[in-house]
Amino acid sequence: MGRKRLLIKRIDNPCSRQIAYSKRGKGILKKATELSTLCGADVGLLMFSPTGRLTSYTHKGRVWSSSVFLLYFRHLDNEETLERKLCELNRKIYEAQEKMRSYSPDVSNIYSIAEAQHHQQFVTKAIQRIEKFKKTKLLEKETSPSL
């Protein structure tokens, strides 16, 4: 006496597929309306029929549909932006770790004279930059008017 359970699989007949889409699509639109009315939820729905026709729904009506979908896309952009920022931070951490290895290399991992010379040059150049920085700061301190 109840409804017969349907096997969920693609309908091969295009005419039957369009009829099923039409009936089920109306049911989904009704459920979306009920959900937005009963719960006060922001509901946005996009459906493309088998023929490619677009059906859209938002709880505020068609006038507001673009703003609801823009909110969704802005949310996606924020996630992508955060993901990009996270990747950038991970890259900076990796670069900083590589730089620290150059300042304080694990000598047990240096296997050639060329590697040792490379690390020595790196540290020597870093010391030169620090000395230059110190000199400019000392000069600034000497030339600045004291209060």
XYZ file of N, CA and C in Angstrom:
441
model
N 0.800 -1.196 0.000
C 0.000 0.000 0.000
C 0.841 1.256 0.000
N 2.077 1.266 0.123
C 2.883 2.493 0.088
C 3.491 2.692 -1.284
N 4.373 3.660 -1.339
C 5.074 3.892 -2.599
C 6.109 2.801 -2.817
N 6.343 2.522 -4.082
C 7.333 1.517 -4.426
C 8.708 2.184 -4.445
N 9.687 1.543 -3.829
C 11.038 2.090 -3.781
C 11.670 1.969 -5.165
N 12.192 3.085 -5.677
C 12.818 3.100 -6.990
C 14.318 2.875 -6.868
N 14.842 2.164 -7.799
C 16.280 1.973 -7.886
C 16.867 3.263 -8.443
N 17.839 3.828 -7.735
C 18.417 5.092 -8.172
C 19.524 4.800 -9.180
N 19.235 5.088 -10.434
C 20.211 4.960 -11.516
C 19.769 5.891 -12.633
N 20.672 6.165 -13.547
C 20.384 7.084 -14.647
C 19.268 6.502 -15.524
N 18.331 7.366 -15.881
C 17.238 6.970 -16.773
C 17.739 7.117 -18.205
N 17.664 6.033 -18.958
C 18.215 6.030 -20.316
C 17.347 6.796 -21.312
N 16.028 6.666 -21.198
C 15.104 7.312 -22.125
C 15.085 8.823 -21.849
N 15.482 9.673 -22.841
C 15.529 11.122 -22.606
C 14.167 11.725 -22.245
N 13.103 11.209 -22.813
C 11.763 11.730 -22.513
C 11.386 11.415 -21.063
N 11.623 10.187 -20.650
C 11.332 9.790 -19.262
C 12.223 10.555 -18.284
N 13.483 10.792 -18.691
C 14.411 11.523 -17.846
C 13.914 12.951 -17.611
N 13.406 13.601 -18.665
C 12.916 14.972 -18.545
C 11.672 15.019 -17.658
N 10.789 14.038 -17.786
C 9.576 13.986 -16.958
C 9.957 13.798 -15.487
N 10.886 12.887 -15.223
C 11.323 12.649 -13.844
C 11.977 13.901 -13.267
N 12.779 14.591 -14.079
C 13.416 15.827 -13.615
C 12.366 16.872 -13.265
N 11.379 16.990 -14.129
C 10.331 17.985 -13.911
C 9.594 17.728 -12.593
N 9.196 16.472 -12.355
C 8.468 16.135 -11.133
C 9.345 16.291 -9.895
N 10.543 15.713 -9.938
C 11.426 15.767 -8.762
C 11.943 17.174 -8.518
N 12.153 17.927 -9.595
C 12.615 19.309 -9.453
C 11.600 20.155 -8.707
N 10.323 19.952 -9.023
C 9.262 20.687 -8.309
C 9.274 20.323 -6.828
N 9.515 19.050 -6.533
C 9.589 18.614 -5.129
C 10.759 19.256 -4.396
N 11.898 19.348 -5.064
C 13.065 19.972 -4.438
C 12.816 21.452 -4.200
N 12.193 22.136 -5.172
C 11.870 23.555 -4.992
C 10.909 23.746 -3.820
N 9.936 22.855 -3.690
C 8.987 22.940 -2.577
C 9.711 22.760 -1.249
N 10.637 21.784 -1.187
C 11.392 21.551 0.050
C 12.271 22.755 0.384
N 12.870 23.380 -0.623
C 13.699 24.558 -0.393
C 12.861 25.703 0.167
N 11.660 25.885 -0.375
C 10.752 26.923 0.119
C 10.363 26.647 1.568
N 10.024 25.415 1.865
C 9.648 25.043 3.235
C 10.803 25.271 4.203
N 12.001 24.878 3.799
C 13.174 25.033 4.659
C 13.441 26.508 4.967
N 13.356 27.357 3.953
C 13.616 28.781 4.184
C 12.513 29.415 5.025
N 11.272 28.990 4.819
C 10.157 29.562 5.573
C 10.167 29.093 7.024
N 10.302 27.804 7.238
C 10.229 27.250 8.588
C 11.447 27.595 9.435
N 12.623 27.546 8.841
C 13.861 27.704 9.613
C 14.506 29.068 9.457
N 14.038 29.857 8.524
C 14.642 31.154 8.289
C 16.042 31.027 7.701
N 16.306 29.902 7.044
C 17.634 29.659 6.471
C 17.753 30.384 5.135
N 18.982 30.805 4.817
C 19.248 31.350 3.491
C 19.415 30.171 2.550
N 18.491 30.033 1.613
C 18.524 28.910 0.691
C 18.722 29.432 -0.715
N 19.703 28.872 -1.393
C 19.932 29.171 -2.798
C 20.030 27.856 -3.530
N 19.382 27.740 -4.656
C 19.340 26.477 -5.381
C 19.510 26.754 -6.870
N 20.436 26.047 -7.477
C 20.619 26.090 -8.929
C 20.419 24.688 -9.461
N 19.588 24.552 -10.477
C 19.379 23.245 -11.103
C 19.465 23.429 -12.610
N 20.181 22.516 -13.254
C 20.249 22.504 -14.704
C 19.527 21.261 -15.195
N 18.528 21.468 -16.030
C 17.743 20.343 -16.532
C 18.591 19.527 -17.501
N 18.129 18.319 -17.848
C 18.857 17.507 -18.826
C 19.015 18.217 -20.175
N 18.124 19.157 -20.453
C 18.231 19.915 -21.710
C 19.107 21.155 -21.541
N 19.578 21.421 -20.307
C 20.476 22.543 -20.066
C 19.793 23.802 -19.564
N 18.479 23.744 -19.341
C 17.757 24.920 -18.852
C 18.048 25.122 -17.374
N 18.282 26.367 -16.986
C 18.606 26.704 -15.607
C 17.353 27.024 -14.818
N 17.247 26.463 -13.630
C 16.204 26.831 -12.682
C 16.932 27.275 -11.421
N 16.603 28.473 -10.938
C 17.253 28.950 -9.715
C 16.185 29.353 -8.715
N 16.537 29.252 -7.437
C 15.620 29.624 -6.376
C 16.425 30.228 -5.235
N 15.915 31.298 -4.682
C 16.412 31.811 -3.409
C 15.202 32.175 -2.574
N 15.366 32.153 -1.279
C 14.215 32.382 -0.408
C 13.695 33.805 -0.498
N 14.497 34.734 -1.013
C 14.054 36.122 -1.118
C 13.454 36.434 -2.492
N 13.440 35.476 -3.366
C 12.875 35.694 -4.696
C 13.967 35.920 -5.728
N 13.584 35.951 -6.961
C 14.547 36.061 -8.058
C 15.345 37.355 -8.019
N 14.793 38.434 -7.509
C 15.504 39.702 -7.462
C 16.788 39.566 -6.641
N 16.750 38.779 -5.580
C 17.884 38.644 -4.677
C 18.763 37.434 -4.992
N 18.401 36.649 -6.000
C 19.140 35.410 -6.231
C 20.613 35.664 -6.502
N 20.929 36.704 -7.253
C 22.338 36.949 -7.563
C 23.127 37.272 -6.304
N 22.516 38.008 -5.362
C 23.262 38.357 -4.148
C 23.533 37.132 -3.282
N 22.587 36.198 -3.231
C 22.798 34.975 -2.449
C 23.933 34.161 -3.053
N 23.939 34.041 -4.377
C 24.996 33.265 -5.015
C 26.332 33.989 -4.955
N 26.310 35.319 -4.986
C 27.560 36.062 -4.809
C 28.143 35.818 -3.432
N 27.283 35.725 -2.409
C 27.762 35.397 -1.059
C 28.466 34.054 -1.058
N 27.883 33.091 -1.755
C 28.482 31.759 -1.831
C 29.855 31.825 -2.505
N 29.908 32.529 -3.639
C 31.181 32.606 -4.358
C 32.217 33.399 -3.562
N 31.775 34.414 -2.820
C 32.690 35.160 -1.955
C 33.242 34.236 -0.874
N 32.370 33.357 -0.357
C 32.803 32.371 0.641
C 33.859 31.451 0.043
N 33.638 31.005 -1.185
C 34.619 30.156 -1.861
C 35.933 30.903 -2.054
N 35.830 32.187 -2.465
C 37.040 32.988 -2.654
C 37.813 33.106 -1.359
N 37.096 33.288 -0.227
C 37.765 33.400 1.063
C 38.505 32.117 1.395
N 37.895 30.974 1.117
C 38.560 29.693 1.379
C 39.806 29.553 0.519
N 39.689 29.934 -0.776
C 40.849 29.837 -1.665
C 41.931 30.809 -1.223
N 41.529 32.007 -0.790
C 42.501 32.989 -0.321
C 43.223 32.462 0.906
N 42.479 31.875 1.836
C 43.114 31.312 3.024
C 44.056 30.180 2.655
N 43.643 29.371 1.689
C 44.497 28.263 1.259
C 45.782 28.799 0.628
N 45.645 29.856 -0.200
C 46.835 30.460 -0.808
C 47.753 31.037 0.263
N 47.163 31.717 1.260
C 47.965 32.299 2.335
C 48.683 31.209 3.118
N 47.992 30.106 3.379
C 48.603 28.995 4.102
C 49.777 28.420 3.313
N 49.601 28.241 2.009
C 50.691 27.746 1.169
C 51.872 28.709 1.187
N 51.579 30.015 1.119
C 52.641 31.025 1.154
C 53.391 30.987 2.480
N 52.660 30.850 3.585
C 53.302 30.766 4.899
C 54.153 29.503 5.017
N 53.642 28.386 4.526
C 54.424 27.146 4.549
C 55.699 27.286 3.726
N 55.604 27.988 2.583
C 56.787 28.212 1.753
C 57.807 29.074 2.497
N 57.324 30.121 3.177
C 58.225 30.990 3.940
C 58.885 30.245 5.092
N 58.126 29.370 5.741
C 58.697 28.556 6.832
C 59.801 27.669 6.275
N 59.533 27.049 5.134
C 60.529 26.173 4.523
C 61.799 26.963 4.180
N 61.614 28.174 3.574
C 62.770 28.999 3.221
C 63.554 29.407 4.461
N 62.839 29.763 5.531
C 63.507 30.153 6.772
C 64.287 28.978 7.359
N 63.703 27.789 7.294
C 64.400 26.605 7.801
C 65.656 26.321 6.981
N 65.567 26.509 5.671
C 66.737 26.312 4.815
C 67.824 27.334 5.153
N 67.402 28.574 5.388
C 68.364 29.621 5.746
C 69.034 29.294 7.079
N 68.247 28.820 8.035
C 68.806 28.469 9.345
C 69.800 27.314 9.208
N 69.522 26.390 8.313
C 70.472 25.292 8.096
C 71.798 25.822 7.569
N 71.737 26.906 6.784
C 72.972 27.492 6.264
C 73.748 28.196 7.369
N 73.048 28.864 8.281
C 73.718 29.541 9.393
C 74.309 28.539 10.377
N 73.602 27.477 10.588
C 74.048 26.472 11.548
C 73.928 25.089 10.908
N 74.820 24.801 9.959
C 74.687 23.530 9.249
C 75.067 22.346 10.132
N 74.436 21.245 9.843
C 74.783 19.999 10.512
C 76.023 19.467 9.803
N 77.182 19.623 10.445
C 78.438 19.278 9.783
C 78.525 17.803 9.424
N 77.744 16.977 10.079
C 77.773 15.556 9.722
C 77.124 15.313 8.359
N 76.354 16.312 7.860
C 75.711 16.179 6.545
C 76.498 16.877 5.438
N 77.670 17.449 5.759
C 78.521 18.059 4.735
C 79.490 16.983 4.269
N 79.395 16.627 2.988
C 80.172 15.500 2.475
C 81.303 15.910 1.536
N 81.357 17.203 1.186
C 82.413 17.606 0.266
C 82.995 18.953 0.673
N 84.166 19.235 0.152
C 84.813 20.524 0.425
C 83.988 21.646 -0.197
N 83.395 21.397 -1.347
C 82.575 22.417 -2.019
C 81.382 22.807 -1.153
N 80.733 21.817 -0.540
C 79.606 22.115 0.366
C 80.080 22.928 1.562
N 81.220 22.557 2.114
C 81.765 23.275 3.270
C 82.087 24.721 2.889
N 82.678 24.917 1.700
C 82.992 26.273 1.246
C 81.719 27.085 1.028
N 80.700 26.461 0.495
C 79.422 27.148 0.285
C 78.858 27.653 1.615
N 78.844 26.790 2.623
C 78.340 27.202 3.941
C 79.209 28.304 4.538
N 80.519 28.208 4.354
C 81.428 29.214 4.891
C 81.182 30.564 4.222
N 80.998 30.570 2.905
C 80.723 31.813 2.178
C 79.411 32.436 2.645
N 78.428 31.611 2.836
C 77.122 32.113 3.264
C 77.233 32.811 4.620
N 77.898 32.153 5.554
C 78.052 32.718 6.893
C 78.922 33.968 6.845
N 79.982 33.966 6.063
C 80.864 35.129 5.935
C 80.093 36.323 5.377
N 79.293 36.117 4.344
C 78.488 37.208 3.771
C 77.467 37.721 4.783
N 76.878 36.826 5.550
C 75.910 37.249 6.566
C 76.601 38.115 7.615
N 77.800 37.723 8.038
C 78.553 38.519 9.024
C 78.885 39.886 8.442
N 79.265 39.948 7.174
C 79.564 41.230 6.528
C 78.336 42.136 6.497
N 77.186 41.575 6.199
C 75.945 42.375 6.179
C 75.636 42.908 7.572
N 75.853 42.090 8.598
C 75.589 42.524 9.976
C 76.548 43.647 10.360
N 77.818 43.518 9.997
C 78.791 44.571 10.312
C 78.437 45.868 9.604
N 78.009 45.780 8.355
C 77.599 46.975 7.597
C 76.384 47.623 8.262
N 75.454 46.818 8.680
C 74.257 47.323 9.356
C 74.642 48.035 10.655
N 75.549 47.438 11.415
C 76.010 48.051 12.667
C 76.650 49.415 12.414
N 77.484 49.504 11.382
C 78.148 50.763 11.058
C 77.140 51.847 10.711
N 76.129 51.501 9.893
C 75.129 52.511 9.520
C 74.331 52.955 10.736
N 74.033 52.041 11.631
C 73.294 52.408 12.852
C 74.157 53.301 13.746
N 75.436 52.995 13.860
C 76.341 53.818 14.672
C 76.459 55.221 14.082
N 76.555 55.301 12.746
C 76.627 56.607 12.086
C 75.344 57.404 12.317
N 74.208 56.727 12.217
C 72.927 57.405 12.442
C 72.861 57.942 13.861
N 73.348 57.162 14.792
C 73.319 57.554 16.195
C 74.217 58.761 16.444
N 75.394 58.791 15.788
C 76.338 59.900 15.952
C 75.813 61.175 15.318
N 75.136 61.060 14.176
C 74.676 62.253 13.438
C 73.308 62.743 13.904
N 72.566 61.926 14.617
C 71.245 62.368 15.055
C 71.385 63.341 16.221
N 70.549 64.400 16.211
C 70.620 65.373 17.312
C 70.140 64.741 18.619
N 70.904 64.924 19.634
C 70.501 64.360 20.932
C 69.556 65.331 21.623
N 68.564 64.825 22.279
C 67.553 65.642 22.960
C 67.848 65.797 24.403
